JSON list of C-alpha atoms in Angstrom, two decimals:
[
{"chain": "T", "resi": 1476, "resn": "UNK", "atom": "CA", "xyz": [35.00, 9.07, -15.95]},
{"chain": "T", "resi": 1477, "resn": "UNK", "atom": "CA", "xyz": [38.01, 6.43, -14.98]},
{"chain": "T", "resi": 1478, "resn": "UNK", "atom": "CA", "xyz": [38.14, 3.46, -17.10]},
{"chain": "T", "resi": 1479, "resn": "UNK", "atom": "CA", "xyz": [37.22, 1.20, -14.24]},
{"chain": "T", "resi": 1480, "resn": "UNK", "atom": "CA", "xyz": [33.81, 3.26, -13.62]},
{"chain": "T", "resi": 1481, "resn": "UNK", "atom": "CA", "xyz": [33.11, 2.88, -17.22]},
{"chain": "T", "resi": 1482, "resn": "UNK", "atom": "CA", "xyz": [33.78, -0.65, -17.08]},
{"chain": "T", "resi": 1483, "resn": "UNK", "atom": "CA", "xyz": [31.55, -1.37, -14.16]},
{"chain": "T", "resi": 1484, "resn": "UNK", "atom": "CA", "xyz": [28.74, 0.82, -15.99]},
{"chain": "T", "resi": 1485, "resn": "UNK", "atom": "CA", "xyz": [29.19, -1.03, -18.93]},
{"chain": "T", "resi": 1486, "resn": "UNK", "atom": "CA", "xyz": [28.90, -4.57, -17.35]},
{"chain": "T", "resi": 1487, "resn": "UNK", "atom": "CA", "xyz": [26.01, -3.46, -15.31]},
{"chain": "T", "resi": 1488, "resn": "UNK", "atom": "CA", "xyz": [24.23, -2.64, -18.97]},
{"chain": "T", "resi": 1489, "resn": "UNK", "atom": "CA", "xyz": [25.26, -6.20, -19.85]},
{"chain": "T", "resi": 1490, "resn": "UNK", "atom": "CA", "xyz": [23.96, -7.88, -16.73]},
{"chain": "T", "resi": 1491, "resn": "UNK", "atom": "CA", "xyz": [27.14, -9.14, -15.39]},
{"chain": "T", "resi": 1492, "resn": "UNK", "atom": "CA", "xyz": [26.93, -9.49, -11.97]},
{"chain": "T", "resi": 1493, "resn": "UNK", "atom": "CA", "xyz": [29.83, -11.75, -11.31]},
{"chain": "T", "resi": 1494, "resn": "UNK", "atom": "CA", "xyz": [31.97, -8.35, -13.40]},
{"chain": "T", "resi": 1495, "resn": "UNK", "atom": "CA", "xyz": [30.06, -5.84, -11.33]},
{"chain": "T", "resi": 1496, "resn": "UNK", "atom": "CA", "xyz": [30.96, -7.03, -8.18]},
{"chain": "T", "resi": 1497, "resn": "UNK", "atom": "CA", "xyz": [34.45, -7.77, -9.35]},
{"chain": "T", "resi": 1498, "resn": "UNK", "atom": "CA", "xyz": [34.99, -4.68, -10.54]},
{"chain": "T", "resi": 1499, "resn": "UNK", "atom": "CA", "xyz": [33.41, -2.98, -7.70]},
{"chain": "T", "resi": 1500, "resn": "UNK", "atom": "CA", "xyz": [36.44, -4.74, -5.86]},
{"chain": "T", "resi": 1501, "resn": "UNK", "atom": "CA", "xyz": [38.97, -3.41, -7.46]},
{"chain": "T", "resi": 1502, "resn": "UNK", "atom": "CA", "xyz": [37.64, 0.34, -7.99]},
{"chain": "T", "resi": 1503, "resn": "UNK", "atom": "CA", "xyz": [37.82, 0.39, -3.62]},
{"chain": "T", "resi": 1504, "resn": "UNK", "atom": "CA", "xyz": [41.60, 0.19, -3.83]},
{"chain": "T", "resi": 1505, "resn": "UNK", "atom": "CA", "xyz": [41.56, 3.73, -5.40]},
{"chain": "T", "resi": 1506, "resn": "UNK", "atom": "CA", "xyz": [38.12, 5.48, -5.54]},
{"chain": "T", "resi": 1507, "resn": "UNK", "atom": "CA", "xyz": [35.32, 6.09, -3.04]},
{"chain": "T", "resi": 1508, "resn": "UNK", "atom": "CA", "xyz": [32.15, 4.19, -2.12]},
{"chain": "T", "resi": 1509, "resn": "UNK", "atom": "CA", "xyz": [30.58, 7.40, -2.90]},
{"chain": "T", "resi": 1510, "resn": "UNK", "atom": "CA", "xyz": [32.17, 7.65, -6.68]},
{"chain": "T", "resi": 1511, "resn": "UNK", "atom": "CA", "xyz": [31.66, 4.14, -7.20]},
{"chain": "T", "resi": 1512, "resn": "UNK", "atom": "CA", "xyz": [28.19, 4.39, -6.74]},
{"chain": "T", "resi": 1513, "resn": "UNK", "atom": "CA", "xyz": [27.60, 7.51, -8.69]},
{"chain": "T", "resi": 1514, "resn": "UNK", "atom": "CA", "xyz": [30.49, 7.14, -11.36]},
{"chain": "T", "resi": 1515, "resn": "UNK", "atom": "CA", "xyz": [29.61, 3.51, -11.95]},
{"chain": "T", "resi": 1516, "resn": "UNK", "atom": "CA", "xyz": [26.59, 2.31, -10.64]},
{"chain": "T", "resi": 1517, "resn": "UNK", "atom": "CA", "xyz": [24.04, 4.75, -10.98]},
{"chain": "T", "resi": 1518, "resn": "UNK", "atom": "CA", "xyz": [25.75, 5.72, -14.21]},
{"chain": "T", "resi": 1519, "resn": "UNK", "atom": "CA", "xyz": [25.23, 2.08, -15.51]},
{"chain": "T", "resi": 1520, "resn": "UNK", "atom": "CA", "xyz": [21.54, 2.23, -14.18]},
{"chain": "T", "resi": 1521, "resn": "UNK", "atom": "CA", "xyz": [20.59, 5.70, -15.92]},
{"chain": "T", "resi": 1522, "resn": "UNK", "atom": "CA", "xyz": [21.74, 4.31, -19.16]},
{"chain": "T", "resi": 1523, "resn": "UNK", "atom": "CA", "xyz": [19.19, 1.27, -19.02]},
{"chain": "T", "resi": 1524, "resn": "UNK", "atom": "CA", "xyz": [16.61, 3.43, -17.43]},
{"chain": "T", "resi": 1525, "resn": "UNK", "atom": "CA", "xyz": [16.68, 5.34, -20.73]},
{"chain": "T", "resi": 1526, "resn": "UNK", "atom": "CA", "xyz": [17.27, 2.43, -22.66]},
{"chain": "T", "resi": 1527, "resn": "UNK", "atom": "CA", "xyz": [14.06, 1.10, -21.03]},
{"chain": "T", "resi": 1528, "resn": "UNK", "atom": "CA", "xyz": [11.87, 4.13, -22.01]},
{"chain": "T", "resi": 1529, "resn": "UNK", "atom": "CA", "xyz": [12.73, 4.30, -25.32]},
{"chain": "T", "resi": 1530, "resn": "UNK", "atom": "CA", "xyz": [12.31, 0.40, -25.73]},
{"chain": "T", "resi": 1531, "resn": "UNK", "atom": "CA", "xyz": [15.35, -0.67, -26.55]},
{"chain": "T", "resi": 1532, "resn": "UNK", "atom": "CA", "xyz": [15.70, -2.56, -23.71]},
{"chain": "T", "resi": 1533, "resn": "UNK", "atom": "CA", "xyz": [13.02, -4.59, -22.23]},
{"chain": "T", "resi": 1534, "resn": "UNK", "atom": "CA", "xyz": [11.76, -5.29, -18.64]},
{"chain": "T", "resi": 1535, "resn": "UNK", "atom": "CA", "xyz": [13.59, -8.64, -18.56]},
{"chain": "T", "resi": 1536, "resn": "UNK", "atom": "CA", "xyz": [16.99, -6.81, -19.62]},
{"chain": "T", "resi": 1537, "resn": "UNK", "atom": "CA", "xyz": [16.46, -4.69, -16.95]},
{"chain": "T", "resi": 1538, "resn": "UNK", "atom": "CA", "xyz": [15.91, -6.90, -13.80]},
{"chain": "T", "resi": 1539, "resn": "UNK", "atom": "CA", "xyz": [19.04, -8.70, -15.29]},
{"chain": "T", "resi": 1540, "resn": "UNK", "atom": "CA", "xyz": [20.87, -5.02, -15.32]},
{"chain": "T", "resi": 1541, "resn": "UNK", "atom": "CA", "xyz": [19.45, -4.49, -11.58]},
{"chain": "T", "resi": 1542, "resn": "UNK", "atom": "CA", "xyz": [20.51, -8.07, -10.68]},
{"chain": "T", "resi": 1543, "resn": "UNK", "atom": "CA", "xyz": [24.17, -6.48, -11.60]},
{"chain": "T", "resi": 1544, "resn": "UNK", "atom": "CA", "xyz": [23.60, -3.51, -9.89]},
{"chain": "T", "resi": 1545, "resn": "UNK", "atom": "CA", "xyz": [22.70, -4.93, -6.50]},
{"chain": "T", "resi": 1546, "resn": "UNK", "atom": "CA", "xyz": [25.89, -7.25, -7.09]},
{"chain": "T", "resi": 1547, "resn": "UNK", "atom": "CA", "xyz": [27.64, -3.86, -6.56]},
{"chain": "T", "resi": 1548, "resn": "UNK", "atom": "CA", "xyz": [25.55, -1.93, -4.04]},
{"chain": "T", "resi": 1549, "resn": "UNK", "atom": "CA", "xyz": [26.01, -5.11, -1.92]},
{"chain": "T", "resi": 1550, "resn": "UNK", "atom": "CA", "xyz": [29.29, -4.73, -1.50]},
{"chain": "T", "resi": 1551, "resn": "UNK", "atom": "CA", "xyz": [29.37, -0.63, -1.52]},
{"chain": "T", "resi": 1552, "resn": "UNK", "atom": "CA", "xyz": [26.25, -0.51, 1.00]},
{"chain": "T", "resi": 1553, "resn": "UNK", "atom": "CA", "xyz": [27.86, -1.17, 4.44]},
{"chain": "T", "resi": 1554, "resn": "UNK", "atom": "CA", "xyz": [30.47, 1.14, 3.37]},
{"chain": "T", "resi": 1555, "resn": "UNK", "atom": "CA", "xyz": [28.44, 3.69, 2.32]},
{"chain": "T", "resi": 1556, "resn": "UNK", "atom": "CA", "xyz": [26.76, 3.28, 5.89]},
{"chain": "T", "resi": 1557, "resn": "UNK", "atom": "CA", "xyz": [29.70, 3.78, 7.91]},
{"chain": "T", "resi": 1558, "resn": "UNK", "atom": "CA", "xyz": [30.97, 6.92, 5.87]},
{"chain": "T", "resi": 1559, "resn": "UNK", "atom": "CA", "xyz": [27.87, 8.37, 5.57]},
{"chain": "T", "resi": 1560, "resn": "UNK", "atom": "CA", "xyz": [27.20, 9.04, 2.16]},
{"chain": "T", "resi": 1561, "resn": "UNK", "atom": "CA", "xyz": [24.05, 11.26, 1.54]},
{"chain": "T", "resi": 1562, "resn": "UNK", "atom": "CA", "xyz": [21.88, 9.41, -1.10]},
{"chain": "T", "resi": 1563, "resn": "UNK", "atom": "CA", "xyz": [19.86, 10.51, -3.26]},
{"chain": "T", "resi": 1564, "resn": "UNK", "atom": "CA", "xyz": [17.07, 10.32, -0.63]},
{"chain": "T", "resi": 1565, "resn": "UNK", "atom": "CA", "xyz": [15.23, 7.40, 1.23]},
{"chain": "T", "resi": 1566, "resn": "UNK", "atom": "CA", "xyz": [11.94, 5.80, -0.58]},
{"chain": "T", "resi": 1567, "resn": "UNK", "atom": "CA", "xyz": [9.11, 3.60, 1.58]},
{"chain": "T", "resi": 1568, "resn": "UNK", "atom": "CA", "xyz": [7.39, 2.03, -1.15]},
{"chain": "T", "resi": 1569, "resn": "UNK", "atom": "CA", "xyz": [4.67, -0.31, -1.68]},
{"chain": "T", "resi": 1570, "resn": "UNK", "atom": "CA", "xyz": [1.89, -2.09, -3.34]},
{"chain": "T", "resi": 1571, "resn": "UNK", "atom": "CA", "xyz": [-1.58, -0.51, -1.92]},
{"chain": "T", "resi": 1572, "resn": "UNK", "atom": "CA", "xyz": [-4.11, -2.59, 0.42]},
{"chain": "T", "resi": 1573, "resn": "UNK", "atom": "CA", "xyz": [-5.84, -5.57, -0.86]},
{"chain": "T", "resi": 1574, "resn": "UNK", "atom": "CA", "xyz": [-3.63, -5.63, -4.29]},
{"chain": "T", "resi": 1575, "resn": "UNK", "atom": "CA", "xyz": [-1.05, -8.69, -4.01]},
{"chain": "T", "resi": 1576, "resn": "UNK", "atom": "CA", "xyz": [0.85, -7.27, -7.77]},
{"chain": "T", "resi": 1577, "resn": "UNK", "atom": "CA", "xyz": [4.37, -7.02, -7.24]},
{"chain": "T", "resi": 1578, "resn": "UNK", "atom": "CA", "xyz": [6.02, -6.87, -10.65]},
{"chain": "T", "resi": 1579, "resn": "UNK", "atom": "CA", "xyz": [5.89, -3.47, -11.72]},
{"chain": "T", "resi": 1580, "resn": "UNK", "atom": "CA", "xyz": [6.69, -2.53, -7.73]},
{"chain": "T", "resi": 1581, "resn": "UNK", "atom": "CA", "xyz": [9.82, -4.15, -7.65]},
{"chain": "T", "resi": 1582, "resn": "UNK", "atom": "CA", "xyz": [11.27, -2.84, -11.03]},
{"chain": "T", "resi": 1583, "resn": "UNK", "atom": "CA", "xyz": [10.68, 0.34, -9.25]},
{"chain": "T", "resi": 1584, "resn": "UNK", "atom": "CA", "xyz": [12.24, -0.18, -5.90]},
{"chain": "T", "resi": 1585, "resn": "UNK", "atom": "CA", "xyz": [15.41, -1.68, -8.41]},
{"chain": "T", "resi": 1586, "resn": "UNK", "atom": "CA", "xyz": [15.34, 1.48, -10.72]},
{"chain": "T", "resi": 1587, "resn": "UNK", "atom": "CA", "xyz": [15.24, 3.84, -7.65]},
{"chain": "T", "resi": 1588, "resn": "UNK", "atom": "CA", "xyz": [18.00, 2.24, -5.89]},
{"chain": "T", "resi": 1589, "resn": "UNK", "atom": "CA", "xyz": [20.06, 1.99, -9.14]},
{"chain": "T", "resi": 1590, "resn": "UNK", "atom": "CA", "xyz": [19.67, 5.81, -9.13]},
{"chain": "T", "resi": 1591, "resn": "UNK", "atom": "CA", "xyz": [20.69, 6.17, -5.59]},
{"chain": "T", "resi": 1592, "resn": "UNK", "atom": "CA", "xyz": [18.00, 6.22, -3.68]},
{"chain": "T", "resi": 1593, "resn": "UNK", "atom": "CA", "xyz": [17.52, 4.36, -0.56]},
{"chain": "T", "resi": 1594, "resn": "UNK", "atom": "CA", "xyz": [14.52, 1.91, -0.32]},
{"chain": "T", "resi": 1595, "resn": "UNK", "atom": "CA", "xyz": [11.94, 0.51, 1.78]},
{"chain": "T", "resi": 1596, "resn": "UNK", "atom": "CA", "xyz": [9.82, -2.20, 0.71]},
{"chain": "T", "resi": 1597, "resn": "UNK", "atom": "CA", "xyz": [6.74, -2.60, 2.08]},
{"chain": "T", "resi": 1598, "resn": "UNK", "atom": "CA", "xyz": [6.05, -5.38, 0.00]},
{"chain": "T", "resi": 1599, "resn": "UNK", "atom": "CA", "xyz": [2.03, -6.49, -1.36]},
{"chain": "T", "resi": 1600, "resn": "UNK", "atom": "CA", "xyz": [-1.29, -5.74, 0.57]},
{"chain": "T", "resi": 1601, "resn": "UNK", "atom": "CA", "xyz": [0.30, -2.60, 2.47]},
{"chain": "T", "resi": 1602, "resn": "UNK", "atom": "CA", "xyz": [-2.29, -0.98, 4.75]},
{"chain": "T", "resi": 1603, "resn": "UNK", "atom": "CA", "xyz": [-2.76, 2.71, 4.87]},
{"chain": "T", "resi": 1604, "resn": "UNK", "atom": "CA", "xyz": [-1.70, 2.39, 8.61]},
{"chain": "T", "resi": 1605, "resn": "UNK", "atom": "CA", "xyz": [1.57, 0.33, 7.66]},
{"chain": "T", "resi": 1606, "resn": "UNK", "atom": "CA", "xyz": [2.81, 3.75, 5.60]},
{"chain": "T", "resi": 1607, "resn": "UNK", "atom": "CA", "xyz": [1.89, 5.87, 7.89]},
{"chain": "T", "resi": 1608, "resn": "UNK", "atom": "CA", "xyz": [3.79, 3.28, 10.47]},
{"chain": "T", "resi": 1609, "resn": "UNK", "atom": "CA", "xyz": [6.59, 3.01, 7.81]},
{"chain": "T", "resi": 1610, "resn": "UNK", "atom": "CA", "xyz": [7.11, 6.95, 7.65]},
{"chain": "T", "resi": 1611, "resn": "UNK", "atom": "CA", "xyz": [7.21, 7.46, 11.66]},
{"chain": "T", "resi": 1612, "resn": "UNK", "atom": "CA", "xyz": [10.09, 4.56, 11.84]},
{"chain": "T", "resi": 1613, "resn": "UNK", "atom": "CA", "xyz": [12.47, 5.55, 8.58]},
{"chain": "T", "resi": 1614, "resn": "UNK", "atom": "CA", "xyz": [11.05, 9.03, 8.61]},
{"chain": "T", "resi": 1615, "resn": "UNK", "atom": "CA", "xyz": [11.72, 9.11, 4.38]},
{"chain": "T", "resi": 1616, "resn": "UNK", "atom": "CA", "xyz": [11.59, 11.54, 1.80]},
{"chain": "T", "resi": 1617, "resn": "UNK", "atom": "CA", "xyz": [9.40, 10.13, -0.47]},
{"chain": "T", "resi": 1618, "resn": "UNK", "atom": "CA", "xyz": [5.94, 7.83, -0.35]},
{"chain": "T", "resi": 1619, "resn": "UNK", "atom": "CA", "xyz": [5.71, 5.34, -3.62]},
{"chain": "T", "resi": 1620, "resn": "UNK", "atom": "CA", "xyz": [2.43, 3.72, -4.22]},
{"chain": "T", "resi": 1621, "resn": "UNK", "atom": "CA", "xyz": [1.86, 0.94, -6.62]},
{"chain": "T", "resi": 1622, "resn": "UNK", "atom": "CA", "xyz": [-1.87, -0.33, -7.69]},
{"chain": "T", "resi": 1623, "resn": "UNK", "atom": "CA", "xyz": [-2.37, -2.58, -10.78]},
{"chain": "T", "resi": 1624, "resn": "UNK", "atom": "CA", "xyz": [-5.92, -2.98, -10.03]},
{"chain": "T", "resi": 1625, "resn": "UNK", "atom": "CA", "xyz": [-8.86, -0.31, -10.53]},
{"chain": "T", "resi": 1626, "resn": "UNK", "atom": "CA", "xyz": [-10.74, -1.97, -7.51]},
{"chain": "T", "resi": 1627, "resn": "UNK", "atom": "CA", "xyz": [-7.70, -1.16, -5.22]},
{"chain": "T", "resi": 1628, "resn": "UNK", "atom": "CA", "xyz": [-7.07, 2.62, -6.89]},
{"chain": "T", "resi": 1629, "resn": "UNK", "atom": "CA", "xyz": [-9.08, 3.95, -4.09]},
{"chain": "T", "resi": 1630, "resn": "UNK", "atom": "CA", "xyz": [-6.73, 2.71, -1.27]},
{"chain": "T", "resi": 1631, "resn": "UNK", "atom": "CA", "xyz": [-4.67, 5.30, -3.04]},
{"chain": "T", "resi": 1632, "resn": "UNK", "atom": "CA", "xyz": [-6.27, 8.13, -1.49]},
{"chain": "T", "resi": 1633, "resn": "UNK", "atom": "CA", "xyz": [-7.24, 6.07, 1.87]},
{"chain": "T", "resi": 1634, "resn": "UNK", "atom": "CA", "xyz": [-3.18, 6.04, 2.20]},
{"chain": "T", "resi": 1635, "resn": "UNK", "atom": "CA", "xyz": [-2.46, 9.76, 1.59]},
{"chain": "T", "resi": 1636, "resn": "UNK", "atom": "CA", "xyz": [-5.39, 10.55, 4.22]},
{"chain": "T", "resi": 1637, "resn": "UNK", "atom": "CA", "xyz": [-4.10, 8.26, 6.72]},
{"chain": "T", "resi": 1638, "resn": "UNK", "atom": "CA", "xyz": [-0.95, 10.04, 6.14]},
{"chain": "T", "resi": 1639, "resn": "UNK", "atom": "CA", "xyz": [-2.78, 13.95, 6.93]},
{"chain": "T", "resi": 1640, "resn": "UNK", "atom": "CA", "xyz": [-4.42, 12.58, 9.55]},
{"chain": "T", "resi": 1641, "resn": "UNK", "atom": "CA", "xyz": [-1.22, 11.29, 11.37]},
{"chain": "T", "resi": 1642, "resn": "UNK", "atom": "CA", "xyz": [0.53, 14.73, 10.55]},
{"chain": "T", "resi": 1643, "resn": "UNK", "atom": "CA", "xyz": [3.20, 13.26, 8.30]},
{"chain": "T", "resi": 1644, "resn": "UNK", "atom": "CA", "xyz": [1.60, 14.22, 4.76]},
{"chain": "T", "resi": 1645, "resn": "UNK", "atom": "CA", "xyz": [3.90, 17.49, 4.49]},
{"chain": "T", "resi": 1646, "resn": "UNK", "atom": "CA", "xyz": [6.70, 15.45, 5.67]},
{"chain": "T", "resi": 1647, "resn": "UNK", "atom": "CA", "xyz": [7.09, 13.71, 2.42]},
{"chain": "T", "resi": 1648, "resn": "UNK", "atom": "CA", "xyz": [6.34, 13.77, -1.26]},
{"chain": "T", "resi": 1649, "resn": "UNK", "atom": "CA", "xyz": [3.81, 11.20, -2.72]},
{"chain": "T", "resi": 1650, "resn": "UNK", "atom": "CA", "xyz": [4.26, 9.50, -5.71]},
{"chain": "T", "resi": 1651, "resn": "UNK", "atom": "CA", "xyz": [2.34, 6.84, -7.40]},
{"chain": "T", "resi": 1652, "resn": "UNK", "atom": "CA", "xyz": [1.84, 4.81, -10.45]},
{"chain": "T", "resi": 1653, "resn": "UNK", "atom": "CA", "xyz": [0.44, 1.01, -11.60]},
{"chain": "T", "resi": 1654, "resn": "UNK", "atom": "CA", "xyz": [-1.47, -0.37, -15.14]},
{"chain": "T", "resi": 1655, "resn": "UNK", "atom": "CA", "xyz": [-4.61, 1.81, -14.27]},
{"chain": "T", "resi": 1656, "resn": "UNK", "atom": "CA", "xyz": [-2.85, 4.36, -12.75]},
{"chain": "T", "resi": 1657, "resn": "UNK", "atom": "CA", "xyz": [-3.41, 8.59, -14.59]},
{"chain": "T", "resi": 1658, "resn": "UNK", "atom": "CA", "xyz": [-2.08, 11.67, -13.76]},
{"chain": "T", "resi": 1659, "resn": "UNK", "atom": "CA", "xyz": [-5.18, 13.05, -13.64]},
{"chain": "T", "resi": 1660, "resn": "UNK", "atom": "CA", "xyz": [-5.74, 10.53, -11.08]},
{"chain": "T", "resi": 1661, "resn": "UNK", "atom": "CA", "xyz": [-2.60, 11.71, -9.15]},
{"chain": "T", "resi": 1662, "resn": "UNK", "atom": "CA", "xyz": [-4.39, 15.13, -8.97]},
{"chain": "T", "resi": 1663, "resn": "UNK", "atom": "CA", "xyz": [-7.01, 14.12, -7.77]},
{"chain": "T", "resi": 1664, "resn": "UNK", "atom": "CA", "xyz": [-5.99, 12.41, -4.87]},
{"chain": "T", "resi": 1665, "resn": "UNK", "atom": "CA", "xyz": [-3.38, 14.70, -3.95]},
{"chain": "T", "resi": 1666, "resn": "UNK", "atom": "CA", "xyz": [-0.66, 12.67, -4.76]},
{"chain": "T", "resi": 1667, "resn": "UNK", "atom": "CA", "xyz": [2.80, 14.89, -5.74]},
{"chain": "T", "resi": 1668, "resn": "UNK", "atom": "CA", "xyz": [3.37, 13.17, -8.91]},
{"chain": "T", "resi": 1669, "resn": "UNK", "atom": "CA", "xyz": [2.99, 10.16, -11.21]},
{"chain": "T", "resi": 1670, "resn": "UNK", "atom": "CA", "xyz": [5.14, 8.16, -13.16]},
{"chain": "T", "resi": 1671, "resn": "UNK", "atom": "CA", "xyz": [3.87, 5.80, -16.18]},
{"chain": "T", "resi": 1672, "resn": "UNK", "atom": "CA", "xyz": [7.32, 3.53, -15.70]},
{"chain": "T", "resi": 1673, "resn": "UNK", "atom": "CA", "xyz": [10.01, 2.40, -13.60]},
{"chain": "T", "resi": 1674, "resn": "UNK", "atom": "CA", "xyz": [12.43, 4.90, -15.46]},
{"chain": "T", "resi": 1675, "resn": "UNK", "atom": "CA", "xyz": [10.02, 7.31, -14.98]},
{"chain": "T", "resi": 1676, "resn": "UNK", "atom": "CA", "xyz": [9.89, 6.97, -11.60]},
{"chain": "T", "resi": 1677, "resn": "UNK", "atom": "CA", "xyz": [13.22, 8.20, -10.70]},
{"chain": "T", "resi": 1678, "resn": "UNK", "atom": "CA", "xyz": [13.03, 10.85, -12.78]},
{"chain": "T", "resi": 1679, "resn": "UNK", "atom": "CA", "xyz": [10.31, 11.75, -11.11]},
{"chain": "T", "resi": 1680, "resn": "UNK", "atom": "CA", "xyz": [11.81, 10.97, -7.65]},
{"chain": "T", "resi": 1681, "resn": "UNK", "atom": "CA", "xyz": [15.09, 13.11, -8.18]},
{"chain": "T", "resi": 1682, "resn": "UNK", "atom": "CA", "xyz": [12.44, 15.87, -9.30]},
{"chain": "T", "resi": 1683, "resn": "UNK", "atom": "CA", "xyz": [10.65, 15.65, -6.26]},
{"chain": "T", "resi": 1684, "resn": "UNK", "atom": "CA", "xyz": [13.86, 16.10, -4.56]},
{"chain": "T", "resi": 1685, "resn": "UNK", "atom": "CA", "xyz": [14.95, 18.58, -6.41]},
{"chain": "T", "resi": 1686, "resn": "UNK", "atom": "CA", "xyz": [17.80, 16.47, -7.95]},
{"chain": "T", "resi": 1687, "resn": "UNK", "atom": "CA", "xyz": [18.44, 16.70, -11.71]},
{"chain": "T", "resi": 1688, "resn": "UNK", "atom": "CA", "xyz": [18.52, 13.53, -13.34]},
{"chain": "T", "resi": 1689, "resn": "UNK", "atom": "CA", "xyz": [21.80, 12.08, -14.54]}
]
């Protein structure tokens, strides 16, 4: 790794977005978008993803750490665009119908794009039809479902059939996950997998893409 990737992973661990984006500056005049990202972003963002899991860092650390991050991937993300860099793969994700939590949702969405993934937000309350909607307009890789509620569980399953029914539910891989969320749940419903966490979740996510994690 170049000094200046290390640097940017290192002040993306700290939470120093003002660095990050600095930093991110300066590594243009003589590396890619694409090495950038990997070399220094997502390096930065596996590190407190792991952190995270074994609690040494905690989730306020981390939206601080993905506060960095985004200071970075604003500035790569238009040039990523226009040299089109394959990412990781492209995420719709969502909190499930009639469930307004958005907490554990967003550290996702953050986590996942720290590891290079591409992300749709659906955002709270998201209607099976919306995903389905959601999946015929980006046409993703992936499906993440968030419930934090045990009354709103079921909308779970409601989504994935919505998703069979249109024809799109071999088109992607389901994952989901929230407070009252199992993996025995996952198998019940059909889902592909389940993650417990936001680190987790892009583990999960690469494995579902059959990318190794970092």
């Amino acid at each position: 790794m170049s000094a200046i990737l290390k640097q940017i992973a290192d002040r993306l661990y700290d939470g120093d977005a003002k660095a990050v984006a600095e930093l991110t500056r300066q590594a243009l005049q003589e590396l890619s978008p694409a090495e950038i990202l990997n070399g220094g972003l997502v390096a930065g963002m596996d590190r407190v993803g792991a952190d995270f899991r074994n609690g040494v860092l905690f989730v306020p650390e981390v939206l601080i750490a993905a506060r960095a991050m985004h200071a970075g991937m604003d500035i790569l993300r238009p040039l990523l665009a226009q040299s089109d860099v394959p990412l990781a793969g492209k995420v719709i994700i969502g909190t499930v119908q009639g469930d307004l939590h958005d907490i554990g949702k967003n550290l996702v969405a953050m986590m996942l794009e720290g590891g290079g993934f591409e992300i749709v937000d659906l955002g709270t309350d998201a209607a099976p039809d919306k995903f389905v909607e959601a999946v015929q307009v980006h046409q993703p890789h992936l499906v993440g479902m968030s419930a934090l509620l045990t009354t709103t569980m079921p909308a779970m399953k409601k989504t994935i059939d919505a998703l069979a029914d249109a024809g799109l539910r071999e088109k992607v891989k389901v994952m989901i996950g929230g407070a009252p969320v199992t993996q025995a749940y996952a198998e019940q419903i059909g889902a592909d997998g389940y993650a417990p966490d936001a680190a987790a979740a892009v583990e999960l996510a690469r494995s579902l893409m059959g990318v190794k994690s970092q």
